[in-house]
Amino acid sequence: MGPGVDRGSEAQSVVGERTAVPEDLREPIIAAALRGKAPEALLTPLLERGWSDVEAAAAIDALLRSHLESHARAHDLPLPKRVPAPAGLNDRPVIDAGDRRVHVLASLLHPRVIVFGDLLSARECEALIEAARPRLRRSTVVDPVTGGDQAHEARTSYGAGFQRGETELCRRIEQRIARLLDWPVDHGEGLQILRYAVGAQYLPHYDYFDPAAPGNALQLARGGQRVATLVIYLSTPESGGATLFPEAHLEVAAIRGNAVFFSYDRPHPMTKTLHGGAPVRAGEKWIATKWLREGVHR
Ligand code: PD2
Ligand code: ZN
């Protein structure tokens, strides 16, 4: 059925071209999305009515966005933001990240967590560790009142930050992450390298900035809210050091070259992205963290 053909009850959604999902399909499509049905499969009812892929994808995107927005308003929640996600992930065990094929080892919808395998080579992990080693300082957390950095017992690691694009290796890894997560390089903070010795840990926390805390205003002015985190494991500790998601009862093992990604579409515990780094029991744990912002980070 081509555009402009009379489709009875659907006619109101067709003004020259198809823009809105017909009334009778809205509820079933929203319910299917909430059950975690793959985005491509959501298009089927519209494709069966003769819609093109592009028209159907745009209409479903608008329908789901407006559903989330009205749900947020009704429950007095912050509005959801677009978040990074691998393009066309469904059922694909391997993603082409430009210069490397990255494995998808595990994926959870809520909280949105994806475990990647082989994101970095062993040589890249070693090179990042050696570049960071001379710069290591006791890790800090942001003071929510002043916005300043402060050492804290919740984070007993040592860290070193790189500016975005600071070295050729940083640039290569940033390009790969941007391609993997379909998120522009300039929406990312610089790579942050952390080293945990035996006993060091990172107590559970959220990575987004609390918008109500005055000390976060400066951070929020530089690229907006954080919307996703990628923790890349640069070493494999002999024991301990997993990344924990207590609300999801999920533990991700720290294996060199692998990474755990999680996104949070609003700065709210409803994202269930509470996470921490378990104490290292034996050996050393090194990670590189990439935080992704909603806008250009300067
Ligand atoms: O090292 C980790 O597993 C970990 C845990 C929680 C890292 C971060 N948060 C982080 O870098 O934000
Ligand atoms: Zn964190």
Tab-separated table of C-alpha atoms and ligand atoms in Angstrom:
chain	number	residue	atom	x	y	z
A	1	MET	CA	0.000	0.000	0.000
A	2	GLY	CA	1.587	3.263	-1.102
A	3	PRO	CA	1.505	6.642	0.652
A	4	GLY	CA	-1.742	8.548	0.304
A	5	VAL	CA	-3.854	5.392	-0.131
A	6	ASP	CA	-6.967	5.467	2.041
A	7	ARG	CA	-6.278	3.355	5.150
A	8	GLY	CA	-9.486	4.036	7.062
A	9	SER	CA	-8.730	4.566	10.758
A	10	GLU	CA	-5.058	5.208	9.995
A	11	ALA	CA	-5.835	8.129	7.708
A	12	GLN	CA	-5.407	10.689	10.516
A	13	SER	CA	-1.766	9.652	10.928
A	14	VAL	CA	-1.009	10.146	7.245
A	15	VAL	CA	-0.522	13.715	6.174
A	16	GLY	CA	1.278	13.331	2.873
A	17	GLU	CA	3.580	10.797	4.545
A	18	ARG	CA	3.210	8.451	7.474
A	19	THR	CA	4.324	10.050	10.703
A	20	ALA	CA	2.468	8.634	13.702
A	21	VAL	CA	1.885	5.025	14.721
A	22	PRO	CA	-1.814	4.205	14.226
A	23	GLU	CA	-3.856	4.268	17.425
A	24	ASP	CA	-4.598	0.533	17.499
A	25	LEU	CA	-0.900	-0.389	17.369
A	26	ARG	CA	0.367	2.015	20.049
A	27	GLU	CA	-0.313	-0.017	23.181
A	28	PRO	CA	0.907	-3.356	21.813
A	29	ILE	CA	4.115	-1.775	20.499
A	30	ILE	CA	4.839	-0.006	23.802
A	31	ALA	CA	4.156	-3.228	25.731
A	32	ALA	CA	6.452	-5.204	23.422
A	33	ALA	CA	9.237	-2.624	23.838
A	34	LEU	CA	8.906	-2.746	27.616
A	35	ARG	CA	9.211	-6.542	27.470
A	36	GLY	CA	12.538	-6.013	25.689
A	37	LYS	CA	11.510	-6.981	22.165
A	38	ALA	CA	14.288	-6.150	19.685
A	39	PRO	CA	13.819	-2.771	17.933
A	40	GLU	CA	13.793	-4.367	14.454
A	41	ALA	CA	10.969	-6.692	15.519
A	42	LEU	CA	8.907	-3.723	16.739
A	43	LEU	CA	8.755	-2.450	13.163
A	44	THR	CA	6.975	-5.547	11.857
A	45	PRO	CA	3.334	-4.443	12.338
A	46	LEU	CA	4.013	-1.217	10.456
A	47	LEU	CA	5.986	-2.936	7.701
A	48	GLU	CA	3.052	-5.324	7.275
A	49	ARG	CA	0.843	-2.296	6.619
A	50	GLY	CA	3.161	-1.124	3.881
A	51	TRP	CA	5.271	1.404	5.780
A	52	SER	CA	8.906	1.767	4.757
A	53	ASP	CA	11.692	0.898	7.241
A	54	VAL	CA	12.615	4.551	7.664
A	55	GLU	CA	9.052	5.753	8.254
A	56	ALA	CA	8.358	2.923	10.705
A	57	ALA	CA	11.573	3.451	12.690
A	58	ALA	CA	10.952	7.196	13.014
A	59	ALA	CA	7.322	6.685	14.102
A	60	ILE	CA	8.229	4.036	16.681
A	61	ASP	CA	11.067	6.163	18.015
A	62	ALA	CA	8.654	9.090	18.475
A	63	LEU	CA	6.011	6.850	20.085
A	64	LEU	CA	8.429	5.368	22.635
A	65	ARG	CA	9.986	8.746	23.389
A	66	SER	CA	6.619	10.334	24.046
A	67	HIS	CA	5.556	7.360	26.188
A	68	LEU	CA	8.709	7.707	28.341
A	69	GLU	CA	8.208	11.444	28.638
A	70	SER	CA	4.600	11.198	29.762
A	71	HIS	CA	5.537	8.419	32.197
A	72	ALA	CA	8.290	10.660	33.631
A	73	ARG	CA	5.917	13.626	33.989
A	74	ALA	CA	3.248	11.492	35.638
A	75	HIS	CA	5.752	10.216	38.228
A	76	ASP	CA	7.626	13.483	38.722
A	77	LEU	CA	10.857	12.004	37.342
A	78	PRO	CA	13.592	13.710	35.292
A	79	LEU	CA	12.955	13.378	31.541
A	80	PRO	CA	14.887	10.579	29.824
A	81	LYS	CA	17.839	11.517	27.620
A	82	ARG	CA	19.234	9.750	24.591
A	83	VAL	CA	22.057	7.414	25.619
A	84	PRO	CA	24.928	5.705	23.814
A	85	ALA	CA	24.253	2.174	22.542
A	86	PRO	CA	25.869	-0.059	19.958
A	87	ALA	CA	24.027	0.409	16.655
A	88	GLY	CA	22.192	-2.698	15.428
A	89	LEU	CA	23.234	-4.817	18.410
A	90	ASN	CA	20.382	-7.288	18.257
A	91	ASP	CA	21.563	-10.856	18.296
A	92	ARG	CA	25.001	-9.895	17.000
A	93	PRO	CA	27.819	-11.518	18.950
A	94	VAL	CA	30.479	-9.386	17.251
A	95	ILE	CA	30.450	-5.633	16.552
A	96	ASP	CA	32.637	-3.901	13.997
A	97	ALA	CA	34.219	-1.048	15.958
A	98	GLY	CA	36.233	0.225	12.998
A	99	ASP	CA	39.729	-1.058	13.644
A	100	ARG	CA	38.651	-3.994	15.849
A	101	ARG	CA	35.896	-6.580	16.099
A	102	VAL	CA	34.501	-6.454	19.620
A	103	HIS	CA	32.634	-9.376	21.206
A	104	VAL	CA	29.318	-9.041	23.025
A	105	LEU	CA	29.573	-11.416	25.997
A	106	ALA	CA	26.444	-10.476	27.955
A	107	SER	CA	23.654	-7.947	27.807
A	108	LEU	CA	21.018	-6.872	30.319
A	109	LEU	CA	18.123	-4.518	29.598
A	110	HIS	CA	17.395	-3.077	33.051
A	111	PRO	CA	19.791	-1.845	34.202
A	112	ARG	CA	21.216	-1.450	30.703
A	113	VAL	CA	24.517	-3.290	30.958
A	114	ILE	CA	26.620	-4.821	28.183
A	115	VAL	CA	29.796	-6.815	28.741
A	116	PHE	CA	32.245	-6.578	25.848
A	117	GLY	CA	35.094	-8.975	25.107
A	118	ASP	CA	38.375	-8.118	23.444
A	119	LEU	CA	37.792	-4.368	23.219
A	120	LEU	CA	41.521	-3.704	23.720
A	121	SER	CA	44.495	-5.884	22.821
A	122	ALA	CA	46.915	-6.998	25.557
A	123	ARG	CA	49.509	-4.590	24.109
A	124	GLU	CA	47.099	-1.660	24.274
A	125	CYS	CA	46.284	-2.513	27.910
A	126	GLU	CA	49.991	-2.657	28.770
A	127	ALA	CA	50.686	0.608	26.930
A	128	LEU	CA	47.908	2.440	28.816
A	129	ILE	CA	49.190	1.129	32.149
A	130	GLU	CA	52.757	2.231	31.379
A	131	ALA	CA	51.606	5.676	30.211
A	132	ALA	CA	49.591	6.155	33.413
A	133	ARG	CA	52.084	4.716	35.908
A	134	PRO	CA	54.259	7.827	36.361
A	135	ARG	CA	51.188	10.046	36.829
A	136	LEU	CA	49.334	8.030	39.473
A	137	ARG	CA	47.833	9.979	42.376
A	138	ARG	CA	45.411	8.915	45.130
A	139	SER	CA	41.921	8.836	43.533
A	140	THR	CA	39.421	11.482	44.522
A	141	VAL	CA	35.651	11.933	44.441
A	142	VAL	CA	33.811	15.160	43.622
A	143	ASP	CA	32.685	17.018	46.754
A	144	PRO	CA	28.946	17.552	46.068
A	145	VAL	CA	28.938	20.823	48.014
A	146	THR	CA	32.064	22.584	46.759
A	147	GLY	CA	32.618	20.731	43.483
A	148	GLY	CA	36.272	20.230	44.475
A	149	ASP	CA	38.139	16.905	44.378
A	150	GLN	CA	38.680	15.102	47.670
A	151	ALA	CA	40.287	11.799	48.723
A	152	HIS	CA	37.652	9.477	50.166
A	153	GLU	CA	37.652	6.064	51.823
A	154	ALA	CA	34.968	5.000	49.325
A	155	ARG	CA	37.594	5.034	46.583
A	156	THR	CA	40.923	3.582	47.659
A	157	SER	CA	42.565	3.377	44.241
A	158	TYR	CA	45.250	5.450	42.530
A	159	GLY	CA	44.431	7.212	39.287
A	160	ALA	CA	45.743	9.218	36.355
A	161	GLY	CA	43.690	11.210	33.875
A	162	PHE	CA	44.354	11.795	30.181
A	163	GLN	CA	42.938	14.656	28.178
A	164	ARG	CA	40.727	13.557	25.317
A	165	GLY	CA	43.012	12.952	22.302
A	166	GLU	CA	46.131	13.460	24.394
A	167	THR	CA	48.145	10.629	22.800
A	168	GLU	CA	47.905	8.571	19.628
A	169	LEU	CA	46.814	5.587	21.755
A	170	CYS	CA	44.087	7.635	23.467
A	171	ARG	CA	42.836	8.832	20.083
A	172	ARG	CA	42.723	5.289	18.679
A	173	ILE	CA	40.819	3.945	21.683
A	174	GLU	CA	38.433	6.936	21.727
A	175	GLN	CA	37.624	6.426	18.031
A	176	ARG	CA	36.965	2.756	18.651
A	177	ILE	CA	34.665	3.482	21.592
A	178	ALA	CA	32.814	6.143	19.586
A	179	ARG	CA	32.211	3.668	16.791
A	180	LEU	CA	31.264	0.851	19.186
A	181	LEU	CA	28.759	2.918	21.142
A	182	ASP	CA	27.594	5.156	18.300
A	183	TRP	CA	28.430	8.258	20.360
A	184	PRO	CA	30.644	11.153	19.190
A	185	VAL	CA	34.227	11.341	20.442
A	186	ASP	CA	33.672	14.934	21.616
A	187	HIS	CA	30.841	13.773	23.938
A	188	GLY	CA	33.358	11.763	25.999
A	189	GLU	CA	35.537	12.725	28.942
A	190	GLY	CA	39.244	11.869	28.704
A	191	LEU	CA	40.268	8.338	29.723
A	192	GLN	CA	40.746	7.884	33.457
A	193	ILE	CA	43.159	5.104	34.484
A	194	LEU	CA	42.849	3.506	37.933
A	195	ARG	CA	45.050	1.051	39.776
A	196	TYR	CA	43.662	-0.967	42.699
A	197	ALA	CA	46.189	-2.755	44.924
A	198	VAL	CA	45.191	-5.634	47.246
A	199	GLY	CA	42.351	-4.440	49.502
A	200	ALA	CA	41.510	-1.403	47.343
A	201	GLN	CA	37.892	-0.997	46.275
A	202	TYR	CA	35.302	1.469	45.039
A	203	LEU	CA	32.132	1.433	47.154
A	204	PRO	CA	28.789	1.373	45.296
A	205	HIS	CA	27.766	4.713	43.758
A	206	TYR	CA	26.057	6.227	40.735
A	207	ASP	CA	28.224	7.867	38.069
A	208	TYR	CA	25.745	10.620	37.091
A	209	PHE	CA	25.971	13.994	38.795
A	210	ASP	CA	23.253	14.753	41.316
A	211	PRO	CA	21.616	17.807	39.692
A	212	ALA	CA	20.469	19.061	43.116
A	213	ALA	CA	24.020	19.211	44.549
A	214	PRO	CA	25.437	22.734	44.133
A	215	GLY	CA	29.007	21.441	43.715
A	216	ASN	CA	28.012	19.647	40.497
A	217	ALA	CA	27.011	22.795	38.593
A	218	LEU	CA	30.499	23.301	37.179
A	219	GLN	CA	30.699	19.701	35.947
A	220	LEU	CA	27.226	19.900	34.423
A	221	ALA	CA	28.134	23.091	32.565
A	222	ARG	CA	30.924	21.214	30.766
A	223	GLY	CA	29.008	18.858	28.492
A	224	GLY	CA	25.869	18.214	30.498
A	225	GLN	CA	24.966	15.090	32.391
A	226	ARG	CA	26.888	11.819	32.228
A	227	VAL	CA	24.703	9.291	30.406
A	228	ALA	CA	26.907	6.187	30.253
A	229	THR	CA	30.093	4.593	31.564
A	230	LEU	CA	32.528	2.169	29.971
A	231	VAL	CA	34.938	0.475	32.398
A	232	ILE	CA	37.732	-1.285	30.497
A	233	TYR	CA	39.790	-3.881	32.355
A	234	LEU	CA	43.511	-3.477	31.676
A	235	SER	CA	44.623	-6.360	33.898
A	236	THR	CA	43.188	-9.564	35.341
A	237	PRO	CA	43.570	-9.658	39.142
A	238	GLU	CA	44.242	-13.116	40.540
A	239	SER	CA	41.266	-12.798	42.878
A	240	GLY	CA	38.543	-10.197	43.554
A	241	GLY	CA	38.074	-6.851	41.808
A	242	ALA	CA	34.817	-7.597	39.961
A	243	THR	CA	32.488	-4.723	39.080
A	244	LEU	CA	29.266	-5.193	41.065
A	245	PHE	CA	25.719	-4.071	40.267
A	246	PRO	CA	24.005	-4.844	43.587
A	247	GLU	CA	20.477	-4.026	42.408
A	248	ALA	CA	20.837	-6.322	39.417
A	249	HIS	CA	22.631	-9.019	41.471
A	250	LEU	CA	25.269	-8.910	38.754
A	251	GLU	CA	29.033	-9.289	39.017
A	252	VAL	CA	31.288	-8.636	36.037
A	253	ALA	CA	34.714	-10.265	36.256
A	254	ALA	CA	37.736	-8.064	35.546
A	255	ILE	CA	39.412	-9.725	32.563
A	256	ARG	CA	42.121	-7.890	30.660
A	257	GLY	CA	40.852	-6.373	27.380
A	258	ASN	CA	37.173	-6.811	28.301
A	259	ALA	CA	34.870	-3.984	29.336
A	260	VAL	CA	31.543	-3.357	31.030
A	261	PHE	CA	29.244	-0.685	29.616
A	262	PHE	CA	26.181	0.723	31.360
A	263	SER	CA	23.911	3.633	30.488
A	264	TYR	CA	21.532	5.758	32.537
A	265	ASP	CA	18.988	7.832	30.659
A	266	ARG	CA	18.351	10.109	33.648
A	267	PRO	CA	20.139	10.968	36.876
A	268	HIS	CA	17.891	8.786	38.996
A	269	PRO	CA	18.208	5.529	40.978
A	270	MET	CA	15.390	4.098	38.847
A	271	THR	CA	18.123	3.378	36.281
A	272	LYS	CA	19.369	0.711	38.740
A	273	THR	CA	22.962	1.574	37.806
A	274	LEU	CA	24.297	1.531	41.345
A	275	HIS	CA	27.714	-0.117	40.922
A	276	GLY	CA	31.011	-0.584	42.723
A	277	GLY	CA	34.419	-2.186	42.445
A	278	ALA	CA	34.835	-5.168	44.806
A	279	PRO	CA	38.042	-5.306	46.856
A	280	VAL	CA	41.007	-6.857	45.084
A	281	ARG	CA	42.000	-10.005	47.011
A	282	ALA	CA	45.194	-10.936	45.160
A	283	GLY	CA	47.132	-9.334	42.332
A	284	GLU	CA	46.424	-5.895	40.869
A	285	LYS	CA	43.431	-4.450	39.068
A	286	TRP	CA	43.893	-1.722	36.449
A	287	ILE	CA	40.997	-0.131	34.595
A	288	ALA	CA	40.408	2.655	32.097
A	289	THR	CA	37.078	4.429	32.564
A	290	LYS	CA	35.345	6.404	29.842
A	291	TRP	CA	32.388	8.543	30.914
A	292	LEU	CA	30.061	9.719	28.175
A	293	ARG	CA	28.167	13.015	28.322
A	294	GLU	CA	24.908	14.139	26.767
A	295	GLY	CA	26.710	17.008	24.972
A	296	VAL	CA	30.153	18.164	23.908
A	297	HIS	CA	32.551	17.886	26.857
A	298	ARG	CA	35.128	20.665	27.177
B	1	PD2	O1	36.675	-0.527	38.992
B	1	PD2	C1	35.493	-0.715	38.901
B	1	PD2	O2	35.043	-1.839	38.722
B	1	PD2	C2	34.587	0.445	39.012
B	1	PD2	C3	33.511	0.362	39.850
B	1	PD2	C4	32.680	1.447	39.957
B	1	PD2	C5	34.822	1.609	38.349
B	1	PD2	C6	33.936	2.671	38.491
B	1	PD2	N1	32.870	2.582	39.273
B	1	PD2	C7	34.096	3.936	37.786
B	1	PD2	O3	35.188	4.128	37.204
B	1	PD2	O4	33.151	4.741	37.770
B	2	ZN	ZN	31.485	4.308	38.854
